[in-house]
Coordinates of C-alpha atoms in Angstrom, one line a residue:
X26 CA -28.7 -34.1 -43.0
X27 CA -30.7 -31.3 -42.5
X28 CA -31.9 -28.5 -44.3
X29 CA -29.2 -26.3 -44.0
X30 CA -26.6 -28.8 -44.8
X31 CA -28.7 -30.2 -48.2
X32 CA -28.3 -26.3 -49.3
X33 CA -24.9 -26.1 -48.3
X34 CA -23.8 -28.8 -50.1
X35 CA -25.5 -27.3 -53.0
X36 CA -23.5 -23.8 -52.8
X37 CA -20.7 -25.9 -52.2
X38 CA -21.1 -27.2 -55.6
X39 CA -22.0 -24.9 -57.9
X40 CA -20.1 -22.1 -56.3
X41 CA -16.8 -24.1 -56.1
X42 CA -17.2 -25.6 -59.5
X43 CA -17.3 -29.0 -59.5
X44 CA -16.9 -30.9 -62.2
X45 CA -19.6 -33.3 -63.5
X46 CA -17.0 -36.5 -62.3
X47 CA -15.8 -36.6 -58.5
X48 CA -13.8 -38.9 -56.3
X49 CA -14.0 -39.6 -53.1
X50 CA -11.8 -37.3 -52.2
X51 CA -14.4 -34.2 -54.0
X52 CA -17.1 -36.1 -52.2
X53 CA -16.3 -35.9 -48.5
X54 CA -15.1 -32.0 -49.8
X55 CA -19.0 -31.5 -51.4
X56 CA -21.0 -33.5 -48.5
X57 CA -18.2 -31.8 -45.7
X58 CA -17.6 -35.1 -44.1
X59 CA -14.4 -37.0 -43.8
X60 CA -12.6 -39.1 -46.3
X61 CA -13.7 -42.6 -45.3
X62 CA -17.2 -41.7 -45.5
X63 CA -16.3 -40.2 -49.0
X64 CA -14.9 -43.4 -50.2
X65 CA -18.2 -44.9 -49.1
X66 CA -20.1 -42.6 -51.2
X67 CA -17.9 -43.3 -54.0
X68 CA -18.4 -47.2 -53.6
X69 CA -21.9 -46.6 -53.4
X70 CA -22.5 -44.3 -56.3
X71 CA -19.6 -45.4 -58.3
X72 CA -20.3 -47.4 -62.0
X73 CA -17.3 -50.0 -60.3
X74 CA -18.9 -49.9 -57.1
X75 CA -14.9 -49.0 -55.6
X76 CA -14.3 -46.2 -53.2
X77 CA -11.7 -45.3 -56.2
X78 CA -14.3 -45.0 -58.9
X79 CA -15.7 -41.7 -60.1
X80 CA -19.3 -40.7 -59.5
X81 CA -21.5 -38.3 -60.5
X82 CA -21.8 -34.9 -59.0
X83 CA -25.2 -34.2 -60.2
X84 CA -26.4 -37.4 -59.0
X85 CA -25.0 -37.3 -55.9
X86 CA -26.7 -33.4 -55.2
X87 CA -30.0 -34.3 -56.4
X88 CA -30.0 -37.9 -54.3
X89 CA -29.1 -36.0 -50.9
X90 CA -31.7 -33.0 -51.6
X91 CA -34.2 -35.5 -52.7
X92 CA -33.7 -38.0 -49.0
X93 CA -33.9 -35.0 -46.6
X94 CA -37.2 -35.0 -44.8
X95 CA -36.4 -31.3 -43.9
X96 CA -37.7 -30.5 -46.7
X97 CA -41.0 -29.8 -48.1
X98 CA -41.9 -31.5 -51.6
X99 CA -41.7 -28.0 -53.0
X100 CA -38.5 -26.9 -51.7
X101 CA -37.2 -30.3 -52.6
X102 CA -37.9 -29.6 -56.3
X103 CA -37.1 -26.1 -55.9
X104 CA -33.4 -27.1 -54.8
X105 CA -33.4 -29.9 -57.1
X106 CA -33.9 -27.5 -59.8
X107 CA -31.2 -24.9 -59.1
X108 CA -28.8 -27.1 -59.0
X109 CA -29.2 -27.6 -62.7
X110 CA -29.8 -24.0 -63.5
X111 CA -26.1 -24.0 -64.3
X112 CA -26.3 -20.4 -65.2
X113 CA -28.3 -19.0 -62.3
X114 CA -30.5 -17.5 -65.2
X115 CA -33.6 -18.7 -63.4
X116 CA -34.6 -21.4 -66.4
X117 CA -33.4 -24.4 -67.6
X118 CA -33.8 -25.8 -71.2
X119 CA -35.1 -29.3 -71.9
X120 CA -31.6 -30.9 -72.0
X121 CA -30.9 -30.0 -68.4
X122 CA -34.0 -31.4 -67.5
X123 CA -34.0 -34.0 -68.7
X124 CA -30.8 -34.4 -67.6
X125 CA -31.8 -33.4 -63.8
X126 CA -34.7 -36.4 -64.3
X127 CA -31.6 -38.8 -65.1
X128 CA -29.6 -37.5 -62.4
X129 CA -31.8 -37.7 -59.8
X130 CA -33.3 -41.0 -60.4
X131 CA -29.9 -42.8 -60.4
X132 CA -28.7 -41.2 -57.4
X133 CA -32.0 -42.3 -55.8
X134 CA -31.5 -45.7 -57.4
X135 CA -27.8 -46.0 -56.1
X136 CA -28.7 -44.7 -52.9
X137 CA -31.8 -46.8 -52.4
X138 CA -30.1 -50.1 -53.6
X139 CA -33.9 -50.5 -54.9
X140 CA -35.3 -50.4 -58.7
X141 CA -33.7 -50.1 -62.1
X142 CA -31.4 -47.5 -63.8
X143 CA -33.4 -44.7 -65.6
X144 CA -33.1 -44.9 -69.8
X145 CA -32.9 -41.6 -71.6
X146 CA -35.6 -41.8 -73.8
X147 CA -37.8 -42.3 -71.3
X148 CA -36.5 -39.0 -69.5
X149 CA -36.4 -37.5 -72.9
X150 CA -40.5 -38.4 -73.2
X151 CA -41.4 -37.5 -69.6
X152 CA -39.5 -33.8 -70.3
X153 CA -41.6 -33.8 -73.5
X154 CA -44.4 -34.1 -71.2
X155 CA -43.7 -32.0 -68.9
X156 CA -43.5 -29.1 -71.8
X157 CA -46.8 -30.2 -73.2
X158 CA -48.8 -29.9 -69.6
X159 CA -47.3 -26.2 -69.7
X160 CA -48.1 -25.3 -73.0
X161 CA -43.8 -24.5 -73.5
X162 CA -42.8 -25.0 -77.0
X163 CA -39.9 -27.4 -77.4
X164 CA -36.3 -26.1 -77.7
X165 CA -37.5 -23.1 -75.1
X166 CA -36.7 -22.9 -71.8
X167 CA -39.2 -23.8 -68.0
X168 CA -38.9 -21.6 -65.7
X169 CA -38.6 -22.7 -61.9
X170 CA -42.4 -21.0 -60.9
X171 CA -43.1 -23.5 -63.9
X172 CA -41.2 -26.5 -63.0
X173 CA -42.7 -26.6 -59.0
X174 CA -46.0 -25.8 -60.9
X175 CA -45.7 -29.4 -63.4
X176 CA -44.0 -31.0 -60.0
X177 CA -46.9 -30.6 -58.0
X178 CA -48.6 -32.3 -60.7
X179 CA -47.0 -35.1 -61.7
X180 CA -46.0 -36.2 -58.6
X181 CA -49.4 -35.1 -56.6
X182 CA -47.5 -33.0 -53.9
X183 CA -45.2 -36.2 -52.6
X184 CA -41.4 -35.2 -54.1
X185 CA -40.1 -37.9 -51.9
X186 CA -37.3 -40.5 -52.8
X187 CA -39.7 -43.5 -53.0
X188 CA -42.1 -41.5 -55.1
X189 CA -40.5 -40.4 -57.7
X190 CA -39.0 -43.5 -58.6
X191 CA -42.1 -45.3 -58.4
X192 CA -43.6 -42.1 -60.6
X193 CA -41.1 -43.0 -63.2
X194 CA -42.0 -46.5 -63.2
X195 CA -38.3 -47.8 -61.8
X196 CA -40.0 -49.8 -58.7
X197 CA -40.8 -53.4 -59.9
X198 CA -40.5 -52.6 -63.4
X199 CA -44.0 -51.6 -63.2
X200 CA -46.5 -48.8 -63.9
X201 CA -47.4 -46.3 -61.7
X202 CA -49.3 -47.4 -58.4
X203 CA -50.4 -46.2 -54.9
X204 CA -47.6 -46.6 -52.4
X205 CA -50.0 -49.2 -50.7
X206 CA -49.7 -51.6 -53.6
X207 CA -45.5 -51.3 -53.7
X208 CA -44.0 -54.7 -53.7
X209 CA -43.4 -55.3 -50.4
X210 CA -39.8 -56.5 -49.7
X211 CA -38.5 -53.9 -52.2
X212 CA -40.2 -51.0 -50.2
X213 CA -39.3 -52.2 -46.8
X214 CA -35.5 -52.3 -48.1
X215 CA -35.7 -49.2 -49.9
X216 CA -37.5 -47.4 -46.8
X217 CA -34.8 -48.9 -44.6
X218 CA -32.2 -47.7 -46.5
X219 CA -33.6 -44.3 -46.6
X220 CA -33.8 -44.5 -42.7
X221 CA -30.2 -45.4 -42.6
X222 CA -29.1 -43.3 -44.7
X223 CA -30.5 -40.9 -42.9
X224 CA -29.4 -41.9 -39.3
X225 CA -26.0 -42.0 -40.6
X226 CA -26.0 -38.4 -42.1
X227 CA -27.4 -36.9 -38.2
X228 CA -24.7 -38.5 -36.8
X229 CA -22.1 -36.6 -38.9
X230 CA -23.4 -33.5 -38.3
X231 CA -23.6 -34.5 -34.9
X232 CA -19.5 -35.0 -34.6
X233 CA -19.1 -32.1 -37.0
X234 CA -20.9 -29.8 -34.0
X235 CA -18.7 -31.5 -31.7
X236 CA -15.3 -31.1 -33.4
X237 CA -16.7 -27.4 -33.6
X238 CA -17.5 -26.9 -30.1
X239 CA -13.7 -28.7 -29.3
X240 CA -12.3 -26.4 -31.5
X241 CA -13.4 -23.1 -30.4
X242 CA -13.0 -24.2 -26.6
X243 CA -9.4 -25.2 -27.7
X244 CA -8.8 -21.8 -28.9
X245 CA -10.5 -19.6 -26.2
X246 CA -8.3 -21.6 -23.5
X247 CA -5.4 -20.2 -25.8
X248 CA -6.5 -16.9 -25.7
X249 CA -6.9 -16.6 -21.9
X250 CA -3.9 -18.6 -21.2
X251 CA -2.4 -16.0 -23.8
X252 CA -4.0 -13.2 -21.2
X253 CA -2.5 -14.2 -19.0
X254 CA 1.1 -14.2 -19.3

């Protein structure tokens, strides 16, 4: 998906209101692809693992933003982060960032087929974090200059999928490590599915162009056959 879709489908949702639970049905709406694929997402992202389950919005966002290479690390975090300034004030409070870190990492997790689930406590501590490295007092607010500020940081200017999970210690179970010293298997699968997941996403934009190119030769031939008459 590129750039432009990633943002899109982050307007899509916050400016159409989603709620925090979607089918698959609000999926292929939010991602602008058709149902089938939708029911895919929702099998993939899903608690049940059915196309008929409910996922989670937020995930979902944060997953696609976070697996497009058309982005830099920083505009990564920077779209990552407004989607979770619910009210566009520019800041988000240490609930929603905590609850962006959650988000995000099970998407990633879901997505990747790699790792383990995220816990909130240890969100909840790496949040904490976060506010101590700026100097915010707890119960405040971070601002977004702030939040790309503690991302570059923390994750030493590599936002990508396989990096933040391993940052939060959900590859292997383990600490923290170079990507060099990833298990293996686990990053070959997870890098794999990345790459498919990708592929897949080029080559629905790819038919989307198409049915758009179909549909506005369909509608000039009208119009000249409409001339005419």
């Amino acid at each position: 998906m590129a750039e432009g879709g990633a943002l899109g489908t982050v307007d899509e949702y916050k400016f159409k209101d989603y709620d925090f639970g979607i089918d698959a049905a609000n999926a292929a709406m939010l991602l602008r692809v058709d149902l089938k694929t939708g029911e895919k997402v929702a099998t993939l992202l899903s608690r049940k693992g059915e196309p008929t389950g409910i996922i989670n919005a937020l995930s979902l966002v944060a997953g696609v933003i976070l697996l497009n290479e058309s982005f830099t690390s920083s505009e990564a975090a920077g779209a990552v982060f407004d989607v979770f300034d619910f009210d566009n004030s520019g800041e988000i409070s240490m609930d929603e960032m905590t609850i962006l870190m959650l988000s995000a990492c099970r998407g990633l997790k879901s997505m990747l087929a790699v790792g383990r689930d995220p816990h909130d406590d240890d969100m909840e501590r790496s949040t904490m974090g976060a506010f101590d490295q700026l100097g915010k007092t707890y119960g405040t607010y971070i601002s977004r200059v702030d939040f790309l500020k503690w991302t570059r940081v923390h994750f030493k200017g590599d936002s990508s999928a396989l990096a933040v999970m391993n940052r939060f210690n959900l590859l292997d179970g383990a600490a923290p490590r170079p990507a060099a010293e990833w298990h293996s298997p686990e990053r070959q699968n997870a890098e794999q599915a990345q790459a498919e997941i990708a592929r897949q996403m080029a080559e629905l934009e790819a038919e989307a162009v198409t049915e758009a190119r179909e549909a506005v030769a369909k509608a000039a031939a009208g119009l000249r056959a409409a001339a005419a008459a």
